[in-house]
PDB file of C-alpha atoms and ligand atoms in Angstrom:
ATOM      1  CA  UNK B   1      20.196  -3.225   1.341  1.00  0.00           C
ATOM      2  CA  UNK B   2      19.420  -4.558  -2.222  1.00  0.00           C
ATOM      3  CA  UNK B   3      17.359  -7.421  -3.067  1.00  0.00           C
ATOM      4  CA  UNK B   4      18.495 -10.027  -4.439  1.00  0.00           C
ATOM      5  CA  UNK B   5      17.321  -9.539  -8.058  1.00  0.00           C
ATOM      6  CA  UNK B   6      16.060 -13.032  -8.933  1.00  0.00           C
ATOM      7  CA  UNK B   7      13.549 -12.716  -5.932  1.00  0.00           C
ATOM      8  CA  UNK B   8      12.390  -9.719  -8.036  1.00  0.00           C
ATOM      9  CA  UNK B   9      11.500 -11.621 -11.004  1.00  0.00           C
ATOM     10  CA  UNK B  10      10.123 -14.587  -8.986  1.00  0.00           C
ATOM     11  CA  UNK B  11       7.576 -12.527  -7.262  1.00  0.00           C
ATOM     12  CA  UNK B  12       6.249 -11.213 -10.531  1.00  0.00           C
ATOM     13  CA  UNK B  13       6.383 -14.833 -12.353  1.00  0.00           C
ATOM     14  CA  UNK B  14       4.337 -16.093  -9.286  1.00  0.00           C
ATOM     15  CA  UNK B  15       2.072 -13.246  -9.803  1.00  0.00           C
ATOM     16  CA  UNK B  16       1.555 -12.853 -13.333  1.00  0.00           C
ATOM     17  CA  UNK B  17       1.003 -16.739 -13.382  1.00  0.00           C
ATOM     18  CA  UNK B  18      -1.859 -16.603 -10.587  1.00  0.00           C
ATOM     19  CA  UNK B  19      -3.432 -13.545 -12.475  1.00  0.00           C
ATOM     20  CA  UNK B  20      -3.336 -15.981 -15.877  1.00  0.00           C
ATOM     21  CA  UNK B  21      -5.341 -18.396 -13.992  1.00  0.00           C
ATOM     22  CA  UNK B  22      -8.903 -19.462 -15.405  1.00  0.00           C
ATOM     23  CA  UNK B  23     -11.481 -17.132 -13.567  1.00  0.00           C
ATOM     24  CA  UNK B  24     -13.138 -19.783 -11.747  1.00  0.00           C
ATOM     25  CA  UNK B  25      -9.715 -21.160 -10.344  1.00  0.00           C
ATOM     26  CA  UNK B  26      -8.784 -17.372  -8.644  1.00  0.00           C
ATOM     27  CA  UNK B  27     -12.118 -16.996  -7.304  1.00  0.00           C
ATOM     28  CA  UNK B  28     -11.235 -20.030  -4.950  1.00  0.00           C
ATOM     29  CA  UNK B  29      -9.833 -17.748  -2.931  1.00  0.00           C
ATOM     30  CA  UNK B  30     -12.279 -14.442  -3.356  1.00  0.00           C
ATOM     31  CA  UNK B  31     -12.664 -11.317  -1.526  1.00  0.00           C
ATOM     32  CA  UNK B  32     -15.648 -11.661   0.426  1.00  0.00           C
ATOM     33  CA  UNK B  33     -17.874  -8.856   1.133  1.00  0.00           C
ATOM     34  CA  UNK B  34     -17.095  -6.090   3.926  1.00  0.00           C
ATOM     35  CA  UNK B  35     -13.186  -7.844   3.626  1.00  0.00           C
ATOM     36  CA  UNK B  36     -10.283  -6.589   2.366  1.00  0.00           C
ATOM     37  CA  UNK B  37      -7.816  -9.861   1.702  1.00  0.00           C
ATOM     38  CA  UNK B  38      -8.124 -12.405  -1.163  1.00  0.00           C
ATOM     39  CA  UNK B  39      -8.762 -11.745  -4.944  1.00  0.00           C
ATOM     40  CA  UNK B  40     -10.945  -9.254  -6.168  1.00  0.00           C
ATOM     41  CA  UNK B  41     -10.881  -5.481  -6.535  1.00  0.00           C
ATOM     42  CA  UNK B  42     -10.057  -3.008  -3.628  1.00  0.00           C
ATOM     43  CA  UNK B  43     -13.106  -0.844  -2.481  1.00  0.00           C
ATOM     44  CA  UNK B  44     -16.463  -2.224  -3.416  1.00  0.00           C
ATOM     45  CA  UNK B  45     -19.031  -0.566  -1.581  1.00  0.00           C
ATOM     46  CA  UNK B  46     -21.928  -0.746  -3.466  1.00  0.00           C
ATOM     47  CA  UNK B  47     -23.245  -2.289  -6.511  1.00  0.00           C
ATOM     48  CA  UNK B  48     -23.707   0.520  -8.742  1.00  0.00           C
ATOM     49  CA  UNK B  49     -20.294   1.975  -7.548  1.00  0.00           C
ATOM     50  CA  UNK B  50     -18.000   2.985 -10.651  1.00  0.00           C
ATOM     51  CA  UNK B  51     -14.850  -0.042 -10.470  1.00  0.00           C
ATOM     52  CA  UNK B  52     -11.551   1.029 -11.115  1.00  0.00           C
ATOM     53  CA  UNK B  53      -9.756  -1.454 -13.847  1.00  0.00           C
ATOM     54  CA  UNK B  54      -7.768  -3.596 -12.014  1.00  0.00           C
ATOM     55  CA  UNK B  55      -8.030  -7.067 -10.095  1.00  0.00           C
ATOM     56  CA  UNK B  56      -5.754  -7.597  -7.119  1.00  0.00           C
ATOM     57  CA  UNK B  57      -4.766 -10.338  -5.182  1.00  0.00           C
ATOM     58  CA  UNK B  58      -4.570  -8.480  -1.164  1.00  0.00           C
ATOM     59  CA  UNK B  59      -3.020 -10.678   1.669  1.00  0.00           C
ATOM     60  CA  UNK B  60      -2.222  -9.812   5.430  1.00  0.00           C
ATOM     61  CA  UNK B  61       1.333 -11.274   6.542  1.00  0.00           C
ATOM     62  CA  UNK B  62       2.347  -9.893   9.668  1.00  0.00           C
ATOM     63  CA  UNK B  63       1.727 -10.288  12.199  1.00  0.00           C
ATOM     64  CA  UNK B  64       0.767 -14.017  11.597  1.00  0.00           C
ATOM     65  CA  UNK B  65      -2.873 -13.737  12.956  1.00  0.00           C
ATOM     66  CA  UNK B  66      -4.135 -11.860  10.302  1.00  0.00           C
ATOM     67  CA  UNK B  67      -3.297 -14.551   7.665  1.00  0.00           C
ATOM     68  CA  UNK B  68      -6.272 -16.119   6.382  1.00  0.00           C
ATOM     69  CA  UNK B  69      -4.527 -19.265   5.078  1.00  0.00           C
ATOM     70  CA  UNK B  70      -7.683 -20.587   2.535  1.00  0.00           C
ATOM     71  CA  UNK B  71      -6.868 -16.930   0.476  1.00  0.00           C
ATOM     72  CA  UNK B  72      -3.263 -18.153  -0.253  1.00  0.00           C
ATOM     73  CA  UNK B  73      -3.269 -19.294  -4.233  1.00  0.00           C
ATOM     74  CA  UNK B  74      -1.905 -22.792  -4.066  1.00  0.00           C
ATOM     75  CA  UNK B  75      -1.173 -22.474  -7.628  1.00  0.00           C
ATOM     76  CA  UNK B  76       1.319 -21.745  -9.163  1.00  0.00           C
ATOM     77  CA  UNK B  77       2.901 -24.137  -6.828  1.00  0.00           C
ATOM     78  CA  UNK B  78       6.224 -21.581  -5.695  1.00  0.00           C
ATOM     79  CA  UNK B  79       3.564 -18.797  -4.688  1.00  0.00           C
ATOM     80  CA  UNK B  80       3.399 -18.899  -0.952  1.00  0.00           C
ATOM     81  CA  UNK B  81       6.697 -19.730  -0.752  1.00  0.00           C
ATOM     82  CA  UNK B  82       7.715 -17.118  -2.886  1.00  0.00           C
ATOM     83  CA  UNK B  83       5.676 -14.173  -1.329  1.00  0.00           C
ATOM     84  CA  UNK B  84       7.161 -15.574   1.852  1.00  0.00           C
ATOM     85  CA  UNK B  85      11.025 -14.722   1.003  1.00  0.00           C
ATOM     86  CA  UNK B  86      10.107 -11.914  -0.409  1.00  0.00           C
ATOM     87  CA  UNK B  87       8.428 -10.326   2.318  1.00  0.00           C
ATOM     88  CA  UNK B  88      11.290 -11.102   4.748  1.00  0.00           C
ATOM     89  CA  UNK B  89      13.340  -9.143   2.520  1.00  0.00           C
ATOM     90  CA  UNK B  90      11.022  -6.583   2.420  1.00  0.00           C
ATOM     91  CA  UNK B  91      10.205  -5.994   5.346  1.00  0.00           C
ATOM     92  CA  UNK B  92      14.303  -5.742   6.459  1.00  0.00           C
ATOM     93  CA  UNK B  93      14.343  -2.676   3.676  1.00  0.00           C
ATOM     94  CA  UNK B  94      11.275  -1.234   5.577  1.00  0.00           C
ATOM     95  CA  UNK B  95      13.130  -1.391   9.036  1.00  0.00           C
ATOM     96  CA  UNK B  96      16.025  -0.030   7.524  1.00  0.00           C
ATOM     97  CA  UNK B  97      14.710   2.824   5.541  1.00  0.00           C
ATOM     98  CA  UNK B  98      12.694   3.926   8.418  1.00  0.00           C
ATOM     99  CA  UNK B  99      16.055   3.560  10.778  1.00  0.00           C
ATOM    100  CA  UNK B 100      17.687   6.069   8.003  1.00  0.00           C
ATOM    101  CA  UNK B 101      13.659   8.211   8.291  1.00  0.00           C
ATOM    102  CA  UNK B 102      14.628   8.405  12.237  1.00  0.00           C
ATOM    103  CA  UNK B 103      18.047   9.935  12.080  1.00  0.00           C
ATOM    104  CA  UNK B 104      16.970  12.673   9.519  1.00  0.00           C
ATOM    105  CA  UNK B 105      14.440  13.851  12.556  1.00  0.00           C
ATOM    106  CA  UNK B 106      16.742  13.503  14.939  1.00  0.00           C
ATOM    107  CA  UNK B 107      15.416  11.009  16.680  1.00  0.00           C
ATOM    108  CA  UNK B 108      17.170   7.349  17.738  1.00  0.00           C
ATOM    109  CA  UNK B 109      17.735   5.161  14.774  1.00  0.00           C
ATOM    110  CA  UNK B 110      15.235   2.244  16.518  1.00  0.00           C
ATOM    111  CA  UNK B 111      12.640   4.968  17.462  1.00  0.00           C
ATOM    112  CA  UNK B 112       9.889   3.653  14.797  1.00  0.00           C
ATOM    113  CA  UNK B 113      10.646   0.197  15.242  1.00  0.00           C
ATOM    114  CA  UNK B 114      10.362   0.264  19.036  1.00  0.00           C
ATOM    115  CA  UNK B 115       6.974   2.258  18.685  1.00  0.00           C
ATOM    116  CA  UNK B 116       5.381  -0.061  15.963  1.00  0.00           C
ATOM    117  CA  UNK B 117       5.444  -3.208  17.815  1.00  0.00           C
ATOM    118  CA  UNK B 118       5.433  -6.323  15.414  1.00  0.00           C
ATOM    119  CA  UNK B 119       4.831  -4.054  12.071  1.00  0.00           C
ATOM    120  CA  UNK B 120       1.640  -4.706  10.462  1.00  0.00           C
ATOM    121  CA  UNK B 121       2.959  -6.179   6.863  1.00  0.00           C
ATOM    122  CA  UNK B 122       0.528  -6.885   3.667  1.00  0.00           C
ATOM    123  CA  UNK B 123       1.228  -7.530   0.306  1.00  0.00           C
ATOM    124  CA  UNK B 124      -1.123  -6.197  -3.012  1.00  0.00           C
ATOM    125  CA  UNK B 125      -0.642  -7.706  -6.071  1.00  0.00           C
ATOM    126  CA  UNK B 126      -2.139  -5.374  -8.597  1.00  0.00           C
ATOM    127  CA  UNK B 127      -3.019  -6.482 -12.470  1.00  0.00           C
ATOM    128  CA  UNK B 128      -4.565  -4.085 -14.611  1.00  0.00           C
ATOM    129  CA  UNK B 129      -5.436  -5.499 -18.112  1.00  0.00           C
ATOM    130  CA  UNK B 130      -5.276  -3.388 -21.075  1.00  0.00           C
ATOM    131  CA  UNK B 131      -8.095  -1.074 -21.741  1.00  0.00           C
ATOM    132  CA  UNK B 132      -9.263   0.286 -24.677  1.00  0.00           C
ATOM    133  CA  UNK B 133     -10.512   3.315 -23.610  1.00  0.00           C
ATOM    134  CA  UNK B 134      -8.039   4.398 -21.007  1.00  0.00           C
ATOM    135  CA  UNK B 135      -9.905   8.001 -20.690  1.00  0.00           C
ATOM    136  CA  UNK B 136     -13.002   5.926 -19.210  1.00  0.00           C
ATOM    137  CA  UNK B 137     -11.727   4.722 -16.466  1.00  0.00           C
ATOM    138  CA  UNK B 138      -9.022   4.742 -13.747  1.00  0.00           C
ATOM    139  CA  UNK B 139      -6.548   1.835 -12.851  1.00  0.00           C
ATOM    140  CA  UNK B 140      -6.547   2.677  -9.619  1.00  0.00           C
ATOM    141  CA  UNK B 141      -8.703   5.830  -8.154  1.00  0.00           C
ATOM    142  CA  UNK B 142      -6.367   8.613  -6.056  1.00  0.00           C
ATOM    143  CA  UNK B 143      -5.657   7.758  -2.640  1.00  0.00           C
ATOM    144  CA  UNK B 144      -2.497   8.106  -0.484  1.00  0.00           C
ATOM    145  CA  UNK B 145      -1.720   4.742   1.552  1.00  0.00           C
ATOM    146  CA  UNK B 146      -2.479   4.499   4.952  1.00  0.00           C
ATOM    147  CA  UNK B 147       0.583   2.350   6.064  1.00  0.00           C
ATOM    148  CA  UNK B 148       3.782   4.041   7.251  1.00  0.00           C
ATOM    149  CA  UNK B 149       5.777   3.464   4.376  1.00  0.00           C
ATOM    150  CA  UNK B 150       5.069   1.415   0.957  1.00  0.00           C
ATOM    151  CA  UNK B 151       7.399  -0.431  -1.122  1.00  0.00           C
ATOM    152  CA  UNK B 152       5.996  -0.539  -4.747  1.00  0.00           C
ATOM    153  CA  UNK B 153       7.589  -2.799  -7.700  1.00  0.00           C
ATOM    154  CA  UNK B 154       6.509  -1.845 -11.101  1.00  0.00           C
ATOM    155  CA  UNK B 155       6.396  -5.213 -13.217  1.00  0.00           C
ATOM    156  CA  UNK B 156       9.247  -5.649 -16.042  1.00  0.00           C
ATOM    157  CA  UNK B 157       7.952  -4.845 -19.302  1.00  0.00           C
ATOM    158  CA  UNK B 158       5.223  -3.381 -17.571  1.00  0.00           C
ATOM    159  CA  UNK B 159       3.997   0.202 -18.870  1.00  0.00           C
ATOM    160  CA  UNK B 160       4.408   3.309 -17.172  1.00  0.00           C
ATOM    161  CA  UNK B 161       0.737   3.770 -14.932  1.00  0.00           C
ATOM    162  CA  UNK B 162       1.550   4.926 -11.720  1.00  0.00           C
ATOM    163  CA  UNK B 163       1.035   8.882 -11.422  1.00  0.00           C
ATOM    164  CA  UNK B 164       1.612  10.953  -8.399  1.00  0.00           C
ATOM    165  CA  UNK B 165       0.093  14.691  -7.179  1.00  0.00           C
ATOM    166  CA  UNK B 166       2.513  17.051  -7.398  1.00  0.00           C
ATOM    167  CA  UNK B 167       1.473  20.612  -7.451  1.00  0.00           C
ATOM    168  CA  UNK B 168      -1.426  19.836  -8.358  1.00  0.00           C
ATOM    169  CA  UNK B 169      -0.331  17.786 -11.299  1.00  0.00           C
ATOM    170  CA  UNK B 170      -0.556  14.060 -11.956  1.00  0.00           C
ATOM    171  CA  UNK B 171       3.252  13.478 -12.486  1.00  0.00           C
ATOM    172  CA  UNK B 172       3.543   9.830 -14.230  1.00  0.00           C
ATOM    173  CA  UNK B 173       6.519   7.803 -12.181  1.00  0.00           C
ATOM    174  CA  UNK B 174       8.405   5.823 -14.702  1.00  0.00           C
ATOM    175  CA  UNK B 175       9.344   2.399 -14.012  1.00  0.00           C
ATOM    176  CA  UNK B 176      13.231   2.341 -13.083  1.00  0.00           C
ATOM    177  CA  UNK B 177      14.529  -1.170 -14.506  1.00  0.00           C
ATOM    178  CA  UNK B 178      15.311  -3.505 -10.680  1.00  0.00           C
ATOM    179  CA  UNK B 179      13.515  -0.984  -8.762  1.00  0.00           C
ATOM    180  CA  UNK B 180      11.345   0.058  -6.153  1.00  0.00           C
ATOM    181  CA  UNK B 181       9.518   3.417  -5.723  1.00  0.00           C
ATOM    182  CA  UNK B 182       8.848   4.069  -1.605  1.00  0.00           C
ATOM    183  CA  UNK B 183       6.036   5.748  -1.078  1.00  0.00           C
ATOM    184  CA  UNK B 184       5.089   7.836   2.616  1.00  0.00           C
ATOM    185  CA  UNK B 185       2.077   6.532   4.296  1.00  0.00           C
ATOM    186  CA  UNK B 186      -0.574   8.579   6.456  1.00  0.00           C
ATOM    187  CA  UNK B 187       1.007   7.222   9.310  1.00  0.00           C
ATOM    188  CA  UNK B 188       4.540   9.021   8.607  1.00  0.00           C
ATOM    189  CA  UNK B 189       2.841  12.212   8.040  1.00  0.00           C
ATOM    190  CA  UNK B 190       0.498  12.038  11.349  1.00  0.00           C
ATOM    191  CA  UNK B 191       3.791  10.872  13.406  1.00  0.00           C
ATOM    192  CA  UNK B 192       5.939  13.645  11.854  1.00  0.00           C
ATOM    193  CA  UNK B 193       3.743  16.382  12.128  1.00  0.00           C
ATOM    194  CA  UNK B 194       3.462  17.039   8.595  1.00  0.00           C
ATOM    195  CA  UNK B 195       7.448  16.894   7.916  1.00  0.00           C
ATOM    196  CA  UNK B 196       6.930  14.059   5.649  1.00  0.00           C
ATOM    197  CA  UNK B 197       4.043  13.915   3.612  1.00  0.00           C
ATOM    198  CA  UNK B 198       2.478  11.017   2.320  1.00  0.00           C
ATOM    199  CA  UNK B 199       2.042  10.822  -1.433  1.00  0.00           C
ATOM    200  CA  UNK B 200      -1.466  11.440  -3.449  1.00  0.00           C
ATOM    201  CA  UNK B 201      -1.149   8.989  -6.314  1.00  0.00           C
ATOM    202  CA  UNK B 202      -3.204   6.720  -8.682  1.00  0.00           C
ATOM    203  CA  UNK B 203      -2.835   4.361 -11.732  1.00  0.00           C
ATOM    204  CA  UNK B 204      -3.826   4.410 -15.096  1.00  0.00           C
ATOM    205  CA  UNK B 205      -4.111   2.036 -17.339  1.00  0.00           C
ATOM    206  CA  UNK B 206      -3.019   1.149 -21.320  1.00  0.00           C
ATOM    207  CA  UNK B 207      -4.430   0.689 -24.555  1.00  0.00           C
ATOM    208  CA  UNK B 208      -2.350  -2.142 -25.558  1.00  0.00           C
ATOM    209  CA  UNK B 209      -0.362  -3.558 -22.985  1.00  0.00           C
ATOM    210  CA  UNK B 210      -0.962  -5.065 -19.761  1.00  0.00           C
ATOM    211  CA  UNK B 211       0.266  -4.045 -16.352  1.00  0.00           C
ATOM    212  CA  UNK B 212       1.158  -5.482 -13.005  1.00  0.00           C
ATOM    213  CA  UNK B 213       2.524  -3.967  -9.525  1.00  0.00           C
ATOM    214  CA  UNK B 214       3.432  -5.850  -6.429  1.00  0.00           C
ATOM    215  CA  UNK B 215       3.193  -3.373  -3.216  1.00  0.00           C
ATOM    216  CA  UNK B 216       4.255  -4.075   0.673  1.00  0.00           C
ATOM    217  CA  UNK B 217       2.380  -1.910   3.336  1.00  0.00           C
ATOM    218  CA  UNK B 218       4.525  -1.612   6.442  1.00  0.00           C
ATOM    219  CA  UNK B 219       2.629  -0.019   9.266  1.00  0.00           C
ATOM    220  CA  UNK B 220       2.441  -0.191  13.267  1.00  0.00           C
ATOM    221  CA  UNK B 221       1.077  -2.635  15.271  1.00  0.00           C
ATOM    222  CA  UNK B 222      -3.196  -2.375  15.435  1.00  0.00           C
ATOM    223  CA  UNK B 223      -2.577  -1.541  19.285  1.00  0.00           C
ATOM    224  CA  UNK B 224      -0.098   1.728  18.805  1.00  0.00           C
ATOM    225  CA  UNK B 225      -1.555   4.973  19.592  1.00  0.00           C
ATOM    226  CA  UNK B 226      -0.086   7.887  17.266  1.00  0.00           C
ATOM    227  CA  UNK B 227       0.108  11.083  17.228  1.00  0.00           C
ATOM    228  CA  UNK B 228       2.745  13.641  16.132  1.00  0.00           C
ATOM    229  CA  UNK B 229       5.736  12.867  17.787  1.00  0.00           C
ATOM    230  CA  UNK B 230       6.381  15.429  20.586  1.00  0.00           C
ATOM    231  CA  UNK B 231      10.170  16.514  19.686  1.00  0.00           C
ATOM    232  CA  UNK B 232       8.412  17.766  15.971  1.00  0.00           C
ATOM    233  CA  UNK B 233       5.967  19.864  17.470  1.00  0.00           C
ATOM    234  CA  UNK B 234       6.626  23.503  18.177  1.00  0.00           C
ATOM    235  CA  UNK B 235       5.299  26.847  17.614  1.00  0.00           C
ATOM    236  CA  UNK B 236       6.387  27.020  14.483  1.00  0.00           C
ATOM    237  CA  UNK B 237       4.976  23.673  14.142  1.00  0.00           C
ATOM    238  CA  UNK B 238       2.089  23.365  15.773  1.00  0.00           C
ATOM    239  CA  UNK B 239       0.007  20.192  16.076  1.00  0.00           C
ATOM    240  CA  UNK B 240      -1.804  18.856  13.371  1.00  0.00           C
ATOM    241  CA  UNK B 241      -3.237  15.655  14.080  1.00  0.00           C
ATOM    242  CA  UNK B 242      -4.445  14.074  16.990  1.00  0.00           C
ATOM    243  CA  UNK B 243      -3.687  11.157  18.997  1.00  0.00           C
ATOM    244  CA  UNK B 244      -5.673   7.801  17.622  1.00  0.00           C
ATOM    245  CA  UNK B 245      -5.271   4.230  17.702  1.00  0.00           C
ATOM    246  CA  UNK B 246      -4.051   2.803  14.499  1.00  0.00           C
ATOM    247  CA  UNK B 247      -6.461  -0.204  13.991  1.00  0.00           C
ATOM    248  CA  UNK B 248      -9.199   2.217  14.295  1.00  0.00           C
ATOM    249  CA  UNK B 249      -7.578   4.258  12.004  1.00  0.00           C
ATOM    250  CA  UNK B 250      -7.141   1.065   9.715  1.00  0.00           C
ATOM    251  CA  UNK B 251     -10.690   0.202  10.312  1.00  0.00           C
ATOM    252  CA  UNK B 252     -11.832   3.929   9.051  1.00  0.00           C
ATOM    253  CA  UNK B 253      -9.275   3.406   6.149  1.00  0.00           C
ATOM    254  CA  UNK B 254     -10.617   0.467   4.482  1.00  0.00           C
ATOM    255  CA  UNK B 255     -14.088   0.774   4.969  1.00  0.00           C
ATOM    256  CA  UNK B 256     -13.762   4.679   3.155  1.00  0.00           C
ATOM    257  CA  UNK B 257     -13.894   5.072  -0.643  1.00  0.00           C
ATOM    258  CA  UNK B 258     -10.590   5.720  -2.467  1.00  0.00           C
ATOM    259  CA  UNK B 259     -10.525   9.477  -2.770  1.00  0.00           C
ATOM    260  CA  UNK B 260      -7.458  11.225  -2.528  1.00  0.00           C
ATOM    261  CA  UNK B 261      -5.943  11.795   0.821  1.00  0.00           C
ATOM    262  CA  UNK B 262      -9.327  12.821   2.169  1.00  0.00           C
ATOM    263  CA  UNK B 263      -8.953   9.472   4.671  1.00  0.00           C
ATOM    264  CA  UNK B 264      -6.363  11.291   6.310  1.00  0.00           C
ATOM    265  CA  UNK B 265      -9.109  13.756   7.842  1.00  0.00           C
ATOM    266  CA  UNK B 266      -9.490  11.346   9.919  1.00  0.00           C
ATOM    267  CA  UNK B 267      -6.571  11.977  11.918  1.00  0.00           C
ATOM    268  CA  UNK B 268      -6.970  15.671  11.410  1.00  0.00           C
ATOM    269  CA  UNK B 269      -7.206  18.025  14.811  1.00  0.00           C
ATOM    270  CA  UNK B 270     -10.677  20.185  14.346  1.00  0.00           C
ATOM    271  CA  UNK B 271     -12.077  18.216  12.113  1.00  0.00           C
ATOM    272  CA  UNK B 272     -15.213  15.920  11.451  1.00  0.00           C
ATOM    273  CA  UNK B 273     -14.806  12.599  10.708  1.00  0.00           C
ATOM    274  CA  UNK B 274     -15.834  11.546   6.725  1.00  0.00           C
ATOM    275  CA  UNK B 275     -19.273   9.167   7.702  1.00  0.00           C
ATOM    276  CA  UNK B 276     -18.997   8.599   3.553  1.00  0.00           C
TER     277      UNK B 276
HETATM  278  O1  LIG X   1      -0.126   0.020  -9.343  1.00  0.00           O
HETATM  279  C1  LIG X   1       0.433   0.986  -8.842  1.00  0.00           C
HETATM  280  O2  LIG X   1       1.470   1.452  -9.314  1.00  0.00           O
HETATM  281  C2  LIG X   1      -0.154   1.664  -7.640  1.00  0.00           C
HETATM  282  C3  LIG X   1      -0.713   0.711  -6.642  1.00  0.00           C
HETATM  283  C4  LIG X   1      -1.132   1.375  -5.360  1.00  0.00           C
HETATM  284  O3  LIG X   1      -1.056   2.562  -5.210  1.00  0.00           O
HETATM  285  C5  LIG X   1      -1.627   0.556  -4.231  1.00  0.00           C
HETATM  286  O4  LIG X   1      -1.792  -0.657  -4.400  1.00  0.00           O
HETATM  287  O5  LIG X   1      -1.880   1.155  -3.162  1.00  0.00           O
HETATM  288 FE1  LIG X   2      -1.317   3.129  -3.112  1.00  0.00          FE
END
């Protein structure tokens, strides 16, 4: 299921060249307050909030009504209709990886795809400049995704940045030349029972060099209800999470602060729900 490698670059030439743009020309299509697609940086809560180091470019793609069409960069000129191809690949990896997820559980290939509805796709274009003091600040602040799975492309000649939790270690991930690094969402863990885990990770940035990621969320439809899935729950597995509608779940996911996989608790059975 590879990707046709051109569409690779293209996707980072239309990115790169949109993050290039004169200030005033990307704000045309800014992240408004209390929103969480357009340019801008992921998270602001308040004003004397600590940032992380990175702008992004955030847009909703799937289904269609969550596109707001005025946040699409009309320059450079090949960007929508890049992003477009490119998700349509995407998203077939997504359906397919998750077919391969399904048959490791035992379950029927189409089981995730016949649960999810028309997937919820988005598409975060990440561009962290260089920093001279890396040790200040964070590219990105720890979180693990909320989506079901996450396809992540590190830019070419990009530097390393992206670090997962491992053992309580921040393990860097180093680029692989052509690509992608699939991350587990909340979603897989809550539906599995804990069998797959989603992934604890953040980004740091570099002295010198600049660095840019493109990432695809693939998650269920806003009106799915999840909850571990039944055949994965036994004694010797008991039940971890509760049974919750997604959008609420994606409603309590981007209005929380980055913070490791503490949005998670959310979905948790016996426990309070974060009000932070
Ligand atoms: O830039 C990266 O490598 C990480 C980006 C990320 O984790 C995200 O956008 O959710
Ligand atoms: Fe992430």
């Amino acid at each position: 299921h590879g990707i046709d490698l051109g569409l690779l670059k293209s996707i980072e030439k239309v990115a790169k060249d949109f993050f290039m743009l004169p200030l005033g020309e990307k704000q045309k299509h800014q992240m408004l307050p209390g929103t969480v697609q357009g340019y801008g940086q992921a998270f602001v809560f308040s004003e004397d909030q600590k940032l992380d180091w990175c702008n992004m470019l955030a847009l909703g793609l799937e289904p269609h009504f969550i596109r707001v069409p005025q946040l699409w960069p009309t320059e450079p000129v090949k960007f929508s209709e890049t992003v477009e191809i490119y998700s349509g690949e995407v998203r077939k990896l997504c359906q397919h990886l998750l077919e391969y997820i399904a048959m490791t559980l035992n379950l029927r290939a189409d089981f995730f795809e016949e649960m999810f509805g028309v997937a919820v796709q988005a598409i975060r274009m990440n561009y962290y400049p260089p920093c001279a003091r890396p040790d200040l600040v964070l590219g990105l602040s720890p979180h693990s995704d909320g989506s079901a799975l996450t396809v992540l492309q590190q830019g070419k000649g990009s530097p390393g940045g992206l670090q997962i939790l491992k053992d309580s270690k921040w393990v860097p991930v180093q680029p692989v030349p052509n690509a992608f690094v699939i991350n587990i969402g909340d979603t897989l863990e809550v539906l599995t029972n804990g069998k797959y885990k989603s992934v604890e990770h953040r980004a740091v940035t570099d002295r010198e060099k600049d660095r840019l990621s493109i990432v695809t969320f693939y998650a269920p439809s806003y009106e799915t209800e999840l909850g571990p899935i039944p055949e994965l729950v036994d004694e010797n597995n008991p039940c971890k999470y509760r049974t919750y509608n997604h959008g609420e779940y994606s409603k309590h996911y981007v209005t929380s602060k980055l913070q490791g996989k503490k949005t998670l608790e959310f979905a948790k059975v016996e426990s309070k729900i974060a009000t932070s």
